[in-house]
């Protein structure tokens, strides 16, 4: 099973090209507020993350995701269940 | 002190910016008077309506109007309540029977709007143990239905059966409890679902398939039953939803199914239970429009002639359009939101009303000017629409 930290490291790599601003990525980085991602970019990013981890991310979990740390936690659950 | 309205300020600022150039709010156009199925008075002048989804032009059909007038005289202006509380009028049940017969299905349910049809079916049919796999470009009513429900919701890439297959594969045993959702004609770009390939994938995984034929009923298929008929895959489609507010020229929605068990769902759908039922006049004009649709394909042929002429004319001018000829013709512009809004205003000042569609509601994040054609448009009107777009083309080229 992958740790949350492992998942976070992979997330940083996947997210970096989408981040318009030169910000330091961390577990507390907000996907929308700090990275400035609009809904179209968020959906593009989702597709890349899904392909990277070979999972489908249910839309239902997105309401529970504000930060990269939240996202890593949700991905960890999904990877456990897959 | 904060206000409940604070969160809407960014939206209001965006709206104010759009209006600032011309003083016209593209999302609050007032139709001062409706002149015909294709013309209206806006800002004191007659305008050709080329964005109203009135595909067969039946809103002014004399038979539909007469049926509505008779119903309103005999049964009143409204039902004043839901079908479960106040009872179904005989005409509600008759329309359900007629829709079932039209689609060759054993079960049909009529709803008060097309939006409510999707809201009700998608929120109720799939439960907490089920999965809804929807095309990413599905209409807001489909997304909203899934949000109201409890199923797990996963998107697949627009019109991509291989991506659908990949996601069904990932679901393993749960694939059999999955409802795949697509549309016959997608409302923004006018493209069709690759339904044969999608039906093949869903059959291999034992999933169910729902198609929303809102923009394709009356438009596609020999009998006007939509994309499933046109592609000869009706037997593979488990549920069809649709609306009366496009080809049928009224207001309302429906779901038909190959399963008689659809009737079980009727008593569980909150958007069905707690909404006032359609008024007698709406049901009467819808029934008459369905009868006209069944009687003749001439309106459908006229619609396609008009759509082909406009699509080819715009393509010849070099506009980037949706991928195939369709009564929904989207012009994708290499322009900013502000520039596109100015071009929309220019079209209106030329006497042409189309839909202005802005990101994030647009596929690909590009603003677009969306036209929808009608069988009721005349050759002269199509020419006037093309002439107005030619002027837009000149403006775009002079800015380039």
Coordinates of N, CA and C in Angstrom, one line a residue, chain A:
Chain A
X1 N 0.8 -1.2 0.0 CA 0.0 0.0 0.0 C 0.9 1.3 0.0
X2 N 0.5 2.2 -0.8 CA 1.3 3.4 -0.9 C 1.0 4.3 0.3
X3 N 2.0 5.0 0.8 CA 1.7 5.9 1.9 C 1.2 7.2 1.4
X4 N 0.6 8.0 2.3 CA 0.1 9.3 1.8 C 1.2 10.2 1.3
X5 N 2.4 10.1 2.0 CA 3.5 10.9 1.6 C 4.0 10.5 0.1
X6 N 4.0 9.2 -0.1 CA 4.4 8.7 -1.5 C 3.4 9.3 -2.5
X7 N 2.1 9.2 -2.2 CA 1.1 9.7 -3.1 C 1.3 11.2 -3.3
X8 N 1.5 11.9 -2.2 CA 1.7 13.4 -2.3 C 2.9 13.8 -3.2
X9 N 4.0 13.0 -3.1 CA 5.1 13.3 -4.0 C 4.8 13.2 -5.5
X10 N 4.0 12.1 -5.7 CA 3.6 11.9 -7.1 C 2.6 13.0 -7.6
X11 N 1.8 13.4 -6.6 CA 0.8 14.5 -6.9 C 1.5 15.8 -7.3
X12 N 2.5 16.1 -6.5 CA 3.3 17.3 -6.8 C 3.8 17.3 -8.3
X13 N 4.3 16.2 -8.7 CA 4.8 16.1 -10.1 C 3.7 16.3 -11.1
X14 N 2.6 15.7 -10.8 CA 1.4 15.7 -11.8 C 0.8 17.1 -11.8
X15 N 0.8 17.8 -10.6 CA 0.1 19.1 -10.5 C 0.9 20.2 -11.0
X16 N 2.3 20.1 -10.9 CA 3.1 21.2 -11.2 C 2.9 21.9 -12.5
X17 N 2.7 21.1 -13.6 CA 2.5 21.7 -14.9 C 1.2 22.5 -15.0
X18 N 0.3 22.2 -14.1 CA -1.0 22.9 -14.2 C -1.0 24.2 -13.3
X19 N 0.0 24.3 -12.5 CA 0.1 25.5 -11.6 C 0.6 26.7 -12.3
X20 N -0.3 27.7 -12.5 CA 0.1 28.9 -13.2 C 1.1 29.7 -12.4
X21 N 1.0 29.7 -11.1 CA 1.8 30.6 -10.2 C 3.0 29.8 -9.7
X22 N 4.0 30.5 -9.5 CA 5.3 29.9 -9.0 C 5.1 29.8 -7.5
X23 N 4.4 28.8 -7.1 CA 4.2 28.6 -5.6 C 4.8 27.3 -5.2
X24 N 5.2 27.3 -3.9 CA 5.8 26.1 -3.3 C 4.6 25.1 -3.1
X25 N 4.7 23.9 -3.6 CA 3.6 23.0 -3.4 C 3.8 22.2 -2.1
X26 N 2.7 22.1 -1.4 CA 2.7 21.4 -0.1 C 1.4 20.8 0.2
X27 N 1.3 20.0 1.3 CA 0.0 19.3 1.6 C -1.1 20.3 1.8
X28 N -0.7 21.5 2.2 CA -1.8 22.5 2.6 C -2.1 23.4 1.4
X29 N -1.4 23.2 0.2 CA -1.7 24.0 -0.9 C -3.1 23.8 -1.4
X30 N -3.9 24.9 -1.6 CA -5.3 24.8 -2.1 C -5.3 24.7 -3.6
X31 N -6.1 23.7 -4.1 CA -6.1 23.4 -5.5 C -6.7 24.6 -6.3
X32 N -7.8 25.2 -5.8 CA -8.5 26.2 -6.5 C -7.9 27.6 -6.1
X33 N -7.9 27.8 -4.8 CA -7.6 29.2 -4.3 C -6.2 29.6 -4.5
X34 N -5.2 28.6 -4.2 CA -3.8 29.0 -4.3 C -3.2 28.7 -5.7
X35 N -3.6 27.6 -6.3 CA -3.1 27.3 -7.6 C -3.8 28.0 -8.8
X36 N -4.9 28.5 -8.5 CA -5.7 29.3 -9.5 C -6.2 28.4 -10.6
X37 N -6.5 27.1 -10.3 CA -7.1 26.2 -11.3 C -8.6 26.5 -11.6
X38 N -9.0 26.7 -12.8 CA -10.4 26.8 -13.1 C -10.9 25.4 -13.3
X39 N -12.3 25.3 -13.4 CA -12.9 24.0 -13.5 C -12.4 23.1 -14.6
X40 N -12.1 23.8 -15.8 CA -11.6 23.0 -16.9 C -10.3 22.4 -16.6
X41 N -9.4 23.2 -16.0 CA -8.0 22.7 -15.7 C -8.1 21.6 -14.6
X42 N -9.0 21.8 -13.7 CA -9.2 20.7 -12.7 C -9.6 19.4 -13.3
X43 N -10.4 19.5 -14.3 CA -10.9 18.2 -15.0 C -9.7 17.6 -15.8
X44 N -8.9 18.5 -16.5 CA -7.8 17.9 -17.2 C -6.8 17.3 -16.3
X45 N -6.6 17.9 -15.1 CA -5.7 17.4 -14.1 C -6.2 16.0 -13.6
X46 N -7.5 15.9 -13.4 CA -8.1 14.7 -12.9 C -7.8 13.5 -13.9
X47 N -7.9 13.8 -15.2 CA -7.7 12.7 -16.2 C -6.3 12.2 -16.1
X48 N -5.3 13.2 -15.9 CA -3.9 12.8 -15.8 C -3.7 11.9 -14.5
X49 N -4.3 12.4 -13.5 CA -4.1 11.6 -12.2 C -4.7 10.2 -12.3
X50 N -5.9 10.2 -12.9 CA -6.5 8.9 -13.1 C -5.7 7.9 -13.9
X51 N -5.1 8.4 -15.0 CA -4.3 7.5 -15.8 C -3.0 7.1 -15.1
X52 N -2.4 8.1 -14.3 CA -1.2 7.8 -13.6 C -1.4 6.7 -12.6
X53 N -2.5 6.8 -11.8 CA -2.7 5.8 -10.8 C -3.6 4.6 -11.2
X54 N -4.1 4.7 -12.5 CA -5.0 3.7 -13.1 C -6.2 3.5 -12.2
X55 N -6.8 4.6 -11.9 CA -8.1 4.5 -11.1 C -9.1 5.5 -11.7
X56 N -10.3 5.4 -11.4 CA -11.3 6.4 -11.7 C -11.7 7.2 -10.5
X57 N -11.6 8.5 -10.6 CA -11.9 9.3 -9.4 C -13.4 9.7 -9.4
X58 N -14.2 9.2 -8.5 CA -15.6 9.6 -8.5 C -15.8 11.1 -8.2
X59 N -16.7 11.7 -8.9 CA -16.9 13.2 -8.7 C -17.4 13.5 -7.3
X60 N -18.0 12.5 -6.7 CA -18.5 12.7 -5.3 C -17.4 13.1 -4.3
X61 N -16.2 12.6 -4.5 CA -15.2 12.9 -3.5 C -14.6 14.4 -3.7
X62 N -14.9 15.0 -4.8 CA -14.2 16.3 -5.0 C -14.7 17.4 -4.0
X63 N -15.9 17.2 -3.5 CA -16.4 18.2 -2.5 C -15.6 18.1 -1.2
X64 N -14.9 17.0 -1.1 CA -14.1 16.8 0.2 C -12.6 17.2 0.0
X65 N -12.3 17.7 -1.2 CA -11.0 18.0 -1.5 C -10.8 19.5 -1.7
X66 N -10.0 20.1 -0.7 CA -9.6 21.5 -0.8 C -8.1 21.6 -1.1
X67 N -7.3 20.8 -0.5 CA -5.9 20.9 -0.6 C -5.3 19.7 -1.2
X68 N -4.0 19.8 -1.5 CA -3.3 18.6 -2.1 C -3.3 17.4 -1.1
X69 N -3.2 17.8 0.2 CA -3.2 16.8 1.3 C -4.5 16.0 1.3
X70 N -5.6 16.8 1.2 CA -7.0 16.1 1.1 C -7.0 15.2 0.0
X71 N -6.5 15.7 -1.2 CA -6.5 14.9 -2.4 C -5.8 13.6 -2.2
X72 N -4.6 13.7 -1.6 CA -3.7 12.5 -1.4 C -4.5 11.5 -0.5
X73 N -5.1 12.0 0.5 CA -5.9 11.1 1.4 C -7.0 10.4 0.6
X74 N -7.7 11.1 -0.2 CA -8.8 10.4 -1.0 C -8.2 9.4 -1.9
X75 N -7.1 9.8 -2.6 CA -6.5 8.8 -3.5 C -6.0 7.6 -2.8
X76 N -5.5 7.8 -1.6 CA -5.1 6.6 -0.8 C -6.3 5.6 -0.6
X77 N -7.4 6.2 -0.2 CA -8.6 5.3 0.0 C -9.0 4.6 -1.3
X78 N -9.0 5.4 -2.4 CA -9.4 4.8 -3.7 C -8.4 3.7 -4.1
X79 N -7.1 3.9 -3.9 CA -6.1 2.9 -4.2 C -6.2 1.6 -3.4
X80 N -6.6 1.8 -2.1 CA -6.9 0.7 -1.2 C -8.0 -0.2 -1.8
X81 N -9.1 0.5 -2.2 CA -10.3 -0.2 -2.7 C -10.2 -0.8 -4.1
X82 N -9.2 -0.3 -4.8 CA -9.1 -0.8 -6.2 C -8.5 -2.2 -6.3

